[in-house]
XYZ file of C-alpha atoms in Angstrom:
590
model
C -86.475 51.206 -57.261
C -84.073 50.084 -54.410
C -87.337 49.293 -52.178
C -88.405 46.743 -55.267
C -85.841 45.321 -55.675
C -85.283 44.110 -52.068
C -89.193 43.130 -51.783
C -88.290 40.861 -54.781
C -85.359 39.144 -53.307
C -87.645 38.736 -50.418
C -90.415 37.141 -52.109
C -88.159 35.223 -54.356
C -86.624 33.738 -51.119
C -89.729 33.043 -49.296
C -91.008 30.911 -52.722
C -87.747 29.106 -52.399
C -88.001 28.542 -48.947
C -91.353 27.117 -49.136
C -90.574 24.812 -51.942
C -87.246 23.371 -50.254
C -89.902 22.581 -47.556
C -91.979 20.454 -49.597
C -88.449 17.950 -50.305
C -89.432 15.214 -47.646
C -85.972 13.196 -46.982
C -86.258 10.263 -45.193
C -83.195 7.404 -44.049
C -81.554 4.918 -46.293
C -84.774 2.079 -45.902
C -85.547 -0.970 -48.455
C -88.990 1.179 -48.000
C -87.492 3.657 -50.255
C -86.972 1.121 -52.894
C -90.410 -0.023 -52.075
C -91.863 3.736 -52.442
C -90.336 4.242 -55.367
C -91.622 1.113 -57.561
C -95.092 1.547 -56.660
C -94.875 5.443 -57.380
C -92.001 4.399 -60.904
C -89.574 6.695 -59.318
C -86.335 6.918 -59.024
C -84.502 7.338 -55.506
C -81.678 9.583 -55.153
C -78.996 9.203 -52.080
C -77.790 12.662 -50.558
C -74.435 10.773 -48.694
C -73.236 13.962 -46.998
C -71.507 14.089 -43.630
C -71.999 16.449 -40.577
C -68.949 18.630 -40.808
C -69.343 18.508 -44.813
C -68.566 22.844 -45.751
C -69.799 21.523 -49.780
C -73.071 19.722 -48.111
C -74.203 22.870 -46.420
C -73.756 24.820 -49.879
C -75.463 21.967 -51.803
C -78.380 21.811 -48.683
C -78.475 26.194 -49.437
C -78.153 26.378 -52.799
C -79.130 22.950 -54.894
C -82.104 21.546 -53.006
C -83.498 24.980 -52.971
C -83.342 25.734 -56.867
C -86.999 25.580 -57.980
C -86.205 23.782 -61.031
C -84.243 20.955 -59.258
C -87.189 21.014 -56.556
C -89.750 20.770 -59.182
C -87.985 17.406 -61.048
C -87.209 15.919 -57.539
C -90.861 15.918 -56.347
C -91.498 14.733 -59.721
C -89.637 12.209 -59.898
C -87.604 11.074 -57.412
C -87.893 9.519 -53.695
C -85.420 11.194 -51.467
C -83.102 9.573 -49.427
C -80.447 11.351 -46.877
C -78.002 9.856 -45.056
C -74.691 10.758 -42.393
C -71.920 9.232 -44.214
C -70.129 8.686 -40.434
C -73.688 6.685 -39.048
C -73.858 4.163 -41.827
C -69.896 2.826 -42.253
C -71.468 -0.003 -44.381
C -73.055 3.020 -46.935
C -70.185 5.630 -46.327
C -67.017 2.410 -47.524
C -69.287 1.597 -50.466
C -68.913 5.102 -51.964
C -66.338 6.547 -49.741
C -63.858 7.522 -53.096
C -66.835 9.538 -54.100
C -66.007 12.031 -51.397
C -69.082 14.152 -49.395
C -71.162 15.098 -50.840
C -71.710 12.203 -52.748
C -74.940 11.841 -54.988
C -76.011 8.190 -56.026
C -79.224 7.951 -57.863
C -80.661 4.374 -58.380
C -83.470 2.790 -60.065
C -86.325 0.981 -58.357
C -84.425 -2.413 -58.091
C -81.814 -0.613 -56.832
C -79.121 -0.912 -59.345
C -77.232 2.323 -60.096
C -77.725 4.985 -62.613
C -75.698 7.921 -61.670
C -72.774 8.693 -59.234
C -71.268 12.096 -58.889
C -68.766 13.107 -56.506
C -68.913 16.747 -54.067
C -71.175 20.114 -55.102
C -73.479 19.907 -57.668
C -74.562 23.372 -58.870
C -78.118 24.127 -59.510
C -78.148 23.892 -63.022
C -76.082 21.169 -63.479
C -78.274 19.518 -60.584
C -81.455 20.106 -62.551
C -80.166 18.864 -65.890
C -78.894 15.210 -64.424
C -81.958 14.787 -63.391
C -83.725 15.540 -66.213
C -81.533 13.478 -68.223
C -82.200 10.135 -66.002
C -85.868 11.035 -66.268
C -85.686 11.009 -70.230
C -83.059 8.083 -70.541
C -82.629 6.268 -66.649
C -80.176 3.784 -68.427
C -76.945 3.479 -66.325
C -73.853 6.744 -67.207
C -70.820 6.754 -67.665
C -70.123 6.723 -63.533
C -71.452 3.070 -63.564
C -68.563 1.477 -64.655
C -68.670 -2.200 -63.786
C -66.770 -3.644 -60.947
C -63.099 -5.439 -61.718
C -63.491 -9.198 -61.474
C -61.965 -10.265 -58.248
C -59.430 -12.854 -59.190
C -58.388 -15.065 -56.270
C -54.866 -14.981 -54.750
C -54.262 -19.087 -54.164
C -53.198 -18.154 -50.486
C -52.091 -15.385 -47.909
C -48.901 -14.881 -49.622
C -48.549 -12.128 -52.372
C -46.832 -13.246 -55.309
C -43.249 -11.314 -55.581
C -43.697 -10.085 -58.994
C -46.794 -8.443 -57.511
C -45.313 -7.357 -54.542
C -42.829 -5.377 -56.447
C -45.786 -4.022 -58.287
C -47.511 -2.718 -55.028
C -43.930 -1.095 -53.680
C -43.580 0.335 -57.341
C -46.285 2.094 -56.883
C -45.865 3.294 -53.320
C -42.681 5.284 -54.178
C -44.702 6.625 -57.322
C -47.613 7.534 -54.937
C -45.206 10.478 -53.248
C -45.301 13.954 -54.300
C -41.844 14.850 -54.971
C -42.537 18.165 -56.232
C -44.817 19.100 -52.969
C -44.171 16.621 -50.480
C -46.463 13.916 -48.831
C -48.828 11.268 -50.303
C -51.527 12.408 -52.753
C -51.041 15.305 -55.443
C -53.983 17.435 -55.150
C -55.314 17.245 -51.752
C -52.532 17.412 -49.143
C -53.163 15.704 -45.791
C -51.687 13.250 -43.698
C -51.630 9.620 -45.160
C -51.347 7.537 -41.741
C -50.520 4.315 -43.255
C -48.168 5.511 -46.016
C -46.178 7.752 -43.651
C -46.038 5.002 -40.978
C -44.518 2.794 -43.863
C -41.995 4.997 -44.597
C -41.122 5.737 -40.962
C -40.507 2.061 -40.837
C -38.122 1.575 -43.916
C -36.428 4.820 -42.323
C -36.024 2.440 -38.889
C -34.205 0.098 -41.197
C -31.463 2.417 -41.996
C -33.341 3.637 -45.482
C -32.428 7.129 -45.318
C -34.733 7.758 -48.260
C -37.599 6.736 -46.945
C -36.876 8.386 -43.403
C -36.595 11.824 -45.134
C -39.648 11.106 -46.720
C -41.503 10.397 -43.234
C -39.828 13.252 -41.770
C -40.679 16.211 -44.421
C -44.108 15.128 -44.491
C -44.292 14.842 -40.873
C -42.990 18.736 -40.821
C -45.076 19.991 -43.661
C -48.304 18.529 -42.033
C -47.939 20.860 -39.275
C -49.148 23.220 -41.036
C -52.650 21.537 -40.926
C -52.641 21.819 -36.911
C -54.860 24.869 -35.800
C -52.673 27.533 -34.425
C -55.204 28.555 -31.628
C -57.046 25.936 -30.472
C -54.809 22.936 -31.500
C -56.296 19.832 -33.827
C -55.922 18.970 -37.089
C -57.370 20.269 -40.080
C -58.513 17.533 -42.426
C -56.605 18.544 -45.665
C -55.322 21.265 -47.394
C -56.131 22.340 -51.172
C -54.531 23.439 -54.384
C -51.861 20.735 -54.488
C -49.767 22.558 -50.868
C -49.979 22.502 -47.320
C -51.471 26.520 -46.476
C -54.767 26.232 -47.729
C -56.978 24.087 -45.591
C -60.313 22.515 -45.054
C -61.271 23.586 -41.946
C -63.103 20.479 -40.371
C -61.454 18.452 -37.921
C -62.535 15.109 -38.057
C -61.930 12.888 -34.874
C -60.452 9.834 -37.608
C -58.299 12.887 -38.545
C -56.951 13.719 -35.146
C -56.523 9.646 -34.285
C -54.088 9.570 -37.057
C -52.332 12.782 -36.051
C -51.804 11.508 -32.627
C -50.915 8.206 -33.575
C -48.179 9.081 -36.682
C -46.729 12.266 -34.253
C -46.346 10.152 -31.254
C -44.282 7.253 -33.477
C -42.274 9.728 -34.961
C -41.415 10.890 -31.203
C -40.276 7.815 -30.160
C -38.188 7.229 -32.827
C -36.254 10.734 -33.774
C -37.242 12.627 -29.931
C -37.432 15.102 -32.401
C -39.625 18.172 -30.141
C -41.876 19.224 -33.671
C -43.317 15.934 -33.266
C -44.139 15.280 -29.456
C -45.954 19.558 -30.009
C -48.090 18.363 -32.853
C -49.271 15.457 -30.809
C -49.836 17.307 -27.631
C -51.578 20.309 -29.574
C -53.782 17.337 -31.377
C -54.331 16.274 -27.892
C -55.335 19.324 -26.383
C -57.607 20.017 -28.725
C -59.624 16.448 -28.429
C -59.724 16.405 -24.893
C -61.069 20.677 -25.218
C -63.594 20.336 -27.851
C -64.235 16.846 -28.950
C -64.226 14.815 -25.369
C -66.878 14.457 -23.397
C -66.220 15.901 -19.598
C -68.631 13.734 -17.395
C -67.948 10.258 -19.405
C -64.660 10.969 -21.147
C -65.836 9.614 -24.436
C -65.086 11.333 -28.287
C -67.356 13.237 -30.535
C -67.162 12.974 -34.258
C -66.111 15.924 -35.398
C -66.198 19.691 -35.186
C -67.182 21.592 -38.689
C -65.593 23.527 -40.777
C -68.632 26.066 -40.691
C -69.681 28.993 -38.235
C -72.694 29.795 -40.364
C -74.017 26.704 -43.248
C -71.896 27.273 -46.172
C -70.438 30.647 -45.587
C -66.751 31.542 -46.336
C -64.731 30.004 -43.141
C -61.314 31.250 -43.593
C -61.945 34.677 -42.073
C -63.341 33.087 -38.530
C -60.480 30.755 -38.433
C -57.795 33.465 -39.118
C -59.071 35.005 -35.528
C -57.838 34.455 -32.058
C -59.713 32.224 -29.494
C -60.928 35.478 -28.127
C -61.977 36.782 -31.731
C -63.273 32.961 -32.547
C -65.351 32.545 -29.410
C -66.956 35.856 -29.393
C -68.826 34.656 -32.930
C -69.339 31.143 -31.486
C -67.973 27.898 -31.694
C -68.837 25.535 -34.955
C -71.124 22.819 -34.323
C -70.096 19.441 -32.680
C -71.492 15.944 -33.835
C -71.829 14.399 -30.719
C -72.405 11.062 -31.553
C -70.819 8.469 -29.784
C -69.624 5.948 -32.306
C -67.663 2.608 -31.207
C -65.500 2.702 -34.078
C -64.155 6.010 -33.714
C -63.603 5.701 -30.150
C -61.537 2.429 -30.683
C -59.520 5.000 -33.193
C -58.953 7.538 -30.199
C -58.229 5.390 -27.474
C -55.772 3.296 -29.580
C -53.787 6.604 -30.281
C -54.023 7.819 -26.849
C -51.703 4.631 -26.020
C -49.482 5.611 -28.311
C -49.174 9.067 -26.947
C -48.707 7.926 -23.257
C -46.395 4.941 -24.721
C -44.276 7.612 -26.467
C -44.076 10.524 -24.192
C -45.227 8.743 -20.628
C -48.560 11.648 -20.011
C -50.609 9.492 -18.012
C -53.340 11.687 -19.111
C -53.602 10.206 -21.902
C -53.745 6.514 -20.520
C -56.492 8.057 -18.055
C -58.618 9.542 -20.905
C -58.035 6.353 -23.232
C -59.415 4.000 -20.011
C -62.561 5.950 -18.916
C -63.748 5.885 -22.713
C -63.132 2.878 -22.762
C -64.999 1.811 -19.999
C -68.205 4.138 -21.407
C -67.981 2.290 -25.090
C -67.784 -1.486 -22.921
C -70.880 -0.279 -20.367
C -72.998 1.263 -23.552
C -71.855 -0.154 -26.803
C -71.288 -3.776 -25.931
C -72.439 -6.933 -28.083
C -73.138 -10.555 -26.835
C -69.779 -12.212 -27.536
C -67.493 -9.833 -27.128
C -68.759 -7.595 -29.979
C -69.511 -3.950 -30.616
C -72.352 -1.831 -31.770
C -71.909 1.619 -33.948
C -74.459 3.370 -31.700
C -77.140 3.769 -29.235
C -78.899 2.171 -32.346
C -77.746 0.742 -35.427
C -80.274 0.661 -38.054
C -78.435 -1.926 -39.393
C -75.259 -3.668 -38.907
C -73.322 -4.742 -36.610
C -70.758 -2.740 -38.406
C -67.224 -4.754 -38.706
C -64.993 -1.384 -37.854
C -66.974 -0.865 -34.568
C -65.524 -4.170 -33.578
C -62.422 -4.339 -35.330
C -61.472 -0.731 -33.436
C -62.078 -1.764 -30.048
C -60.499 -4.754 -30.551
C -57.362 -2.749 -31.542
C -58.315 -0.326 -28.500
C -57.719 -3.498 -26.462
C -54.497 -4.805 -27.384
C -53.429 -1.200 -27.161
C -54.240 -0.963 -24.066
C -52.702 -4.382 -23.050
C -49.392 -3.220 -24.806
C -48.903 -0.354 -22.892
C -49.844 -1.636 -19.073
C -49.856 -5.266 -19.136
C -53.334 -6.081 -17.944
C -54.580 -9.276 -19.325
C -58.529 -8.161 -18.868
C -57.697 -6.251 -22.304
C -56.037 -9.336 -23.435
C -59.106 -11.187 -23.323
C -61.121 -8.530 -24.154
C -59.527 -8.244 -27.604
C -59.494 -11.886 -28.118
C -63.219 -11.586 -27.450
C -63.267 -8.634 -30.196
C -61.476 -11.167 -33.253
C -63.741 -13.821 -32.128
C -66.613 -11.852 -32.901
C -65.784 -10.938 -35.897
C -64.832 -14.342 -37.567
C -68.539 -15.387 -36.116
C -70.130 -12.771 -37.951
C -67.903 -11.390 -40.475
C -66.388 -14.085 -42.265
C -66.151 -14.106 -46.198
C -69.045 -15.507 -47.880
C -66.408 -17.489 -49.972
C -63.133 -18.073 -49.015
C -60.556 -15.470 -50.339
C -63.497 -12.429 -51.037
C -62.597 -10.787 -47.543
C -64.111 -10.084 -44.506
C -67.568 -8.115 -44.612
C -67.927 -4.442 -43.603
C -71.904 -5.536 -42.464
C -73.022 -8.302 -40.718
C -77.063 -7.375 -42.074
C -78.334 -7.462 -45.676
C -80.410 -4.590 -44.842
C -82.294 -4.239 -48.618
C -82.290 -3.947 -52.185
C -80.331 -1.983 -52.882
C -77.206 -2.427 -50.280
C -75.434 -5.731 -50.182
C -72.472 -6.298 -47.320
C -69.309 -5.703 -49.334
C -65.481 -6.320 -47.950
C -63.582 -2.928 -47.457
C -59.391 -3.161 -48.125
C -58.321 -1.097 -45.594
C -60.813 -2.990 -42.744
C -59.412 -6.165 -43.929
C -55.663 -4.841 -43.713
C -56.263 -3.691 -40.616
C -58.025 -6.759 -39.442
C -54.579 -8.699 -40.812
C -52.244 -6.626 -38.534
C -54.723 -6.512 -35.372
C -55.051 -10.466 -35.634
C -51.472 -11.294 -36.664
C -50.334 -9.610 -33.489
C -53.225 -11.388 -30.933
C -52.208 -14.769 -32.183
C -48.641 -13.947 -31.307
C -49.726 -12.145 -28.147
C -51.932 -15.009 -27.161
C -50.256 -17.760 -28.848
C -53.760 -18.909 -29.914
C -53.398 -19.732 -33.937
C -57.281 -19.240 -34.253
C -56.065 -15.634 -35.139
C -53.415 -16.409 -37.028
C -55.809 -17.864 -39.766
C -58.558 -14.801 -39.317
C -55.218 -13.200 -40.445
C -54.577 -15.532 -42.851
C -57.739 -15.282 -44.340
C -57.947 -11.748 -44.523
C -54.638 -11.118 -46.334
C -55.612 -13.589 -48.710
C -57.849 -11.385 -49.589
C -55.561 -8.227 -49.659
C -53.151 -10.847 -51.766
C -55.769 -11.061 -54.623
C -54.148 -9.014 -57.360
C -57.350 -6.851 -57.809
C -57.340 -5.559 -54.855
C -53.205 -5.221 -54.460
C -52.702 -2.975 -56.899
C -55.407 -0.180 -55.293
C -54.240 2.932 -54.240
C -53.052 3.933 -51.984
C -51.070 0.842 -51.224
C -49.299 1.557 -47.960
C -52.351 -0.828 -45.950
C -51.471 -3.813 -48.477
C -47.373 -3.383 -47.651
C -48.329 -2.811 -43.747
C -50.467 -5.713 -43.741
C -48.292 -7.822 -46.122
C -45.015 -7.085 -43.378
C -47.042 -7.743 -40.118
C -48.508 -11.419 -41.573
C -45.428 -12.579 -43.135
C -42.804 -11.026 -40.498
C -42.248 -11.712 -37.207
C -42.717 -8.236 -34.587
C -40.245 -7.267 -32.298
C -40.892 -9.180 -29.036
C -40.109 -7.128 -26.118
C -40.527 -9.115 -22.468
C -40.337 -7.748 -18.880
C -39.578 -10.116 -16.624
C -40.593 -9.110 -13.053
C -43.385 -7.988 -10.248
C -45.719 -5.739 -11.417
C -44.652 -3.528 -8.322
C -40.624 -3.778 -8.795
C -39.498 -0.618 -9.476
C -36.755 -2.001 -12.157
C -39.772 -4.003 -13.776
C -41.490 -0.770 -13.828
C -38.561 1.331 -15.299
C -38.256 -1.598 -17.531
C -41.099 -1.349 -19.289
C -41.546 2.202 -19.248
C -38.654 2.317 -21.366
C -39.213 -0.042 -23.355
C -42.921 2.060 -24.364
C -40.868 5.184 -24.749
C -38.848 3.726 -27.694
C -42.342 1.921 -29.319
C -41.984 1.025 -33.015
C -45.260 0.346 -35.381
C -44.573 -3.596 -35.298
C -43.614 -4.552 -31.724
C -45.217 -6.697 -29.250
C -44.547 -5.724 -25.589
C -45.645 -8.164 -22.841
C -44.835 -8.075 -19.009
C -44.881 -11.629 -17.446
C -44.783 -11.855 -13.561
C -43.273 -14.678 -12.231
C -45.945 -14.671 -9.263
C -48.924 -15.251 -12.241
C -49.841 -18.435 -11.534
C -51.834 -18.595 -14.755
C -49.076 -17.007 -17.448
C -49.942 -16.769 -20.899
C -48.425 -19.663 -23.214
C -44.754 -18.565 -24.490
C -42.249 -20.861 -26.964
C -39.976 -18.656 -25.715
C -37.720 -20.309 -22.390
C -36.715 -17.676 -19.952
C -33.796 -18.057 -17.530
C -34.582 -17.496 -13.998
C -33.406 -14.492 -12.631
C -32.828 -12.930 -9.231
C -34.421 -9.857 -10.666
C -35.933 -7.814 -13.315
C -34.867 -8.233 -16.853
C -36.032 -7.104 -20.183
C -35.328 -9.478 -22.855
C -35.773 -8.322 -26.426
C -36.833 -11.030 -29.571
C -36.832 -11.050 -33.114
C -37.693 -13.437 -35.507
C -33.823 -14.589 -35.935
C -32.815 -14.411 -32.081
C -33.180 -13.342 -28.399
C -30.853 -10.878 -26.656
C -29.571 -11.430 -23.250
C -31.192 -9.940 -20.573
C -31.371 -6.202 -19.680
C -31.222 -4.916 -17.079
C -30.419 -0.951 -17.155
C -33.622 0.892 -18.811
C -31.143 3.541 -20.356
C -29.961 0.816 -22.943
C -33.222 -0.163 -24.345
C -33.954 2.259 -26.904
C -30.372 1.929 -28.122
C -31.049 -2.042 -27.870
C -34.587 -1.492 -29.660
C -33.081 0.549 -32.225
C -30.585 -2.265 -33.266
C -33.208 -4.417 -33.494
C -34.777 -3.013 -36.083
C -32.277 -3.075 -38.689
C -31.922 -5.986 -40.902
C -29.500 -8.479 -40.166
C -26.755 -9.214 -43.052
């Protein structure tokens, strides 16, 4: 009886395994939309990602259920796509999470969108349900008119709206922003680690608890960041570790470093670090991978593998890689590695964020200062690749003065206003340069265009060039529009909002870039880095020096001199007094 019943399991699998074969994916192509009106079918979007446990399970278990075979071949063309190659697909239906499944009529328009694992049954009966009725569900809701904001300025009654809603967006009972995943916000905590700057103990606590309970997302063995933890606390993660995940992680740790020297903070970071350069670097070019799964084996339980010791862990094998190069996500990593070597002076880090960046320039350069996603986009260019490197850049020139990533990133913001640029004014900057087909039209994404608002609002003050200053402008009008304001999770908006309308702190060395008080000068001034801060080193033997309204005496030797919107200090010339001086400087004046 025993011998049956396994020679039944067997056959039963070998059915299923030929079926799943006869499911013939192919990209995201207006071909697709082509196939499917001359065959009146339907085309259904697999948007799953790489490192994705719930795609594996829906690859093993869903698209090898005979009834769900039997109505795809039916009825449907199949389309698959790698949410992290196609940033213009994956910000369309990014809150759908991966795997996400969008299934669209002929012309394209939408019929259904579900979010993560589909089981099986429920698989087979949404698809039989189009089939009888394809009229749009109940997931098609239509978008929110975009009304307008008049300029880059949000109203105030909206602002307090927005700021309402950031404090609301904390989980008091649990900690950290977002109630039933746990992870680590970037923007929100950065927020709050600013207010805390300003003396707003509230907010600092905030910052700091979340900082603290996110540790517990850092791997204990091999270092990195897990991406989130589940069940509404901070112990039960998701074991992928996302490179976007560990730029945020070094970024957020390495700020917090600089500004409490608190030791918990400068370990995460390192331990991040460790882990990127072990596992998700590439040793002869130095660039970043995508990710590292969550996975041993497709879709089996994980917890018990990462439980083990590296010992344990290695002797089973080492989860798969994705080792794409993408320009975007490099721009991420080398942006935070500043930060790191700003914060806690490992010149590691500044080595590791230059030879990637050199690799991304040599292989994933653009005519006009531009970037590509990879080796090949299929369509695109993408604005993030772009946007990331620019940020790369000015990182870069922030932290050692070199005015090659100056231009560089003025290159980067050039690019993008050329090919970019709203369709209409106020609509915000587009996440594809391409209309690549029916069914995909280039759409603006908030958090690109924040970001794009606090990258350019800083070049135009770095370069004193206001051709950035209204790519800033332009983009925040955008963000100002009250439709898009009042999305969660608002932290971006209030960043962006603060870095348009306010002035940075101005930090300026004065002296040879081989005095050793110039040198101690601005090495101090990076250890005590804040999220809005401008540091530029002007030698007085430049005989080309960037344009300043700023006079500066002459001295017989090196000074820092510190600016904020109301005032400059006096000259500094001891490096032990600048984080005290920086410090100051960030409170409000009464």
């Amino acid at each position: 009886m025993r011998f049956r019943t396994i020679l039944a399991t067997f056959l039963l699998s070998t059915i299923t395994l030929a079926a799943s074969a006869q499911l013939h994916w192919q990209p995201w192509s207006d071909s697709a939309f082509a196939e499917a009106r001359q065959q009146h079918k339907f085309v259904l979007l697999d948007l799953e990602a790489v490192w994705c446990h719930w795609c594996h399970v829906m690859d093993d278990e869903t698209y090898r259920d005979p009834a769900v075979l039997r109505l795809l071949n039916a009825k449907y063309i199949l389309v698959k796509v790698d949410q992290d190659s196609r940033p213009d697909i994956s910000n369309r239906y990014q809150d759908y999470g991966w795997p996400a499944t969008v299934v669209f009529a002929a012309d394209g328009s939408e019929i259904v969108k579900r979010q993560g694992y589909i089981p099986p049954r429920n698989m087979a009966s949404m698809l039989q349900a189009i089939i009888d009725d394809p009229s749009p569900g109940p997931s098609i809701e239509k978008e929110a008119a975009l009304h307008l904001a008049a300029d880059a300025s949000i109203s105030p009654a909206l602002l307090a709206r927005v700021r309402t809603a950031y404090d609301n967006q904390y989980d008091k009972a649990n900690d950290g922003w977002g109630f039933i995943h746990k992870y680590l916000d970037e923007d929100s905590v950065e927020y709050a680690m600013r207010l805390g700057a300003r003396g707003d103990a509230h907010y600092a606590s905030r910052a700091t608890t979340t900082l603290h309970d996110a540790t517990h997302l850092i791997d204990p063995v091999w270092g990195g960041a897990y991406q989130y933890s589940v069940d509404q606390n901070w112990i039960e993660p998701h074991y992928e570790k996302l490179i976007s995940i560990q730029a945020s992680f070094l970024r957020e740790y390495a700020l917090a470093y600089a500004q409490s020297h608190n030791a918990e903070d400068l370990a995460a970071a390192q331990s991040v670090h460790r882990f990127v350069h072990t596992f998700l670097s590439d040793g002869p070019t130095g660039v970043f991978f995508v990710s590292q799964d969550a996975d041993i084996h497709d879709g089996q339980d994980n917890e018990p593998y990462f439980k083990l010791d590296d010992a344990g862990r290695r002797a089973q094998g080492i989860p798969r890689i994705d080792k794409h190069v993408y320009a975007r996500e490099n721009g991420w990593v080398i942006a935070a590695l500043c930060d790191l070597y700003a914060a806690s002076g490992d010149k590691t880090a500044l080595t590791e964020a230059q030879r990637a960046t050199q690799w991304i320039v040599i292989h994933r350069s653009l005519p006009g200062g531009g970037f590509r996603h990879d080796d090949a986009d299929p369509a695109g260019p993408y604005l993030g690749d772009t946007l990331a490197m620019g940020q790369a850049f000015l990182a870069l020139y922030q932290v050692t003065g070199d005015r090659n990533d100056l231009t560089a990133a003025a290159n980067a913001a050039q690019f993008i206003q050329a090919h970019f640029a709203p369709t209409k004014p106020g609509t915000g900057y587009i996440t594809s340069a391409t209309h690549p087909d029916t069914a995909l039209h280039p759409q603006p994404d908030r958090d690109e265009n924040a970001a794009l608002v606090r990258f350019t609002s800083m070049l135009a003050i770095a370069t004193s060039d206001a051709r950035y200053h209204a790519t800033a402008a332009e983009a925040m009008r955008y963000l100002a529009s009250p439709t898009i304001a009042v999305k969660p999770l608002s932290a971006p908006t209030l960043l962006a909002h603060e870095d348009f309308a306010e002035a940075p702190l101005h930090v300026t060395i004065l002296g040879g870039k081989s005095d050793p008080q110039a040198i101690a000068l601005h090495d101090a001034a990076l250890r005590a880095i804040t999220s809005h801060e401008l540091i530029e080193w002007r030698d007085p033997a430049d005989r080309n020096p960037l344009p300043t309204s700023v006079v500066y005496p002459q001295l017989n030797k090196a000074a820092l001199f510190l600016c904020t919107a109301q005032s400059c200090s006096s000259p500094t010339y001891n490096p032990t007094a600048v984080a005290a001086k920086v410090q100051r400087a960030q409170m409000p004046v009464h």
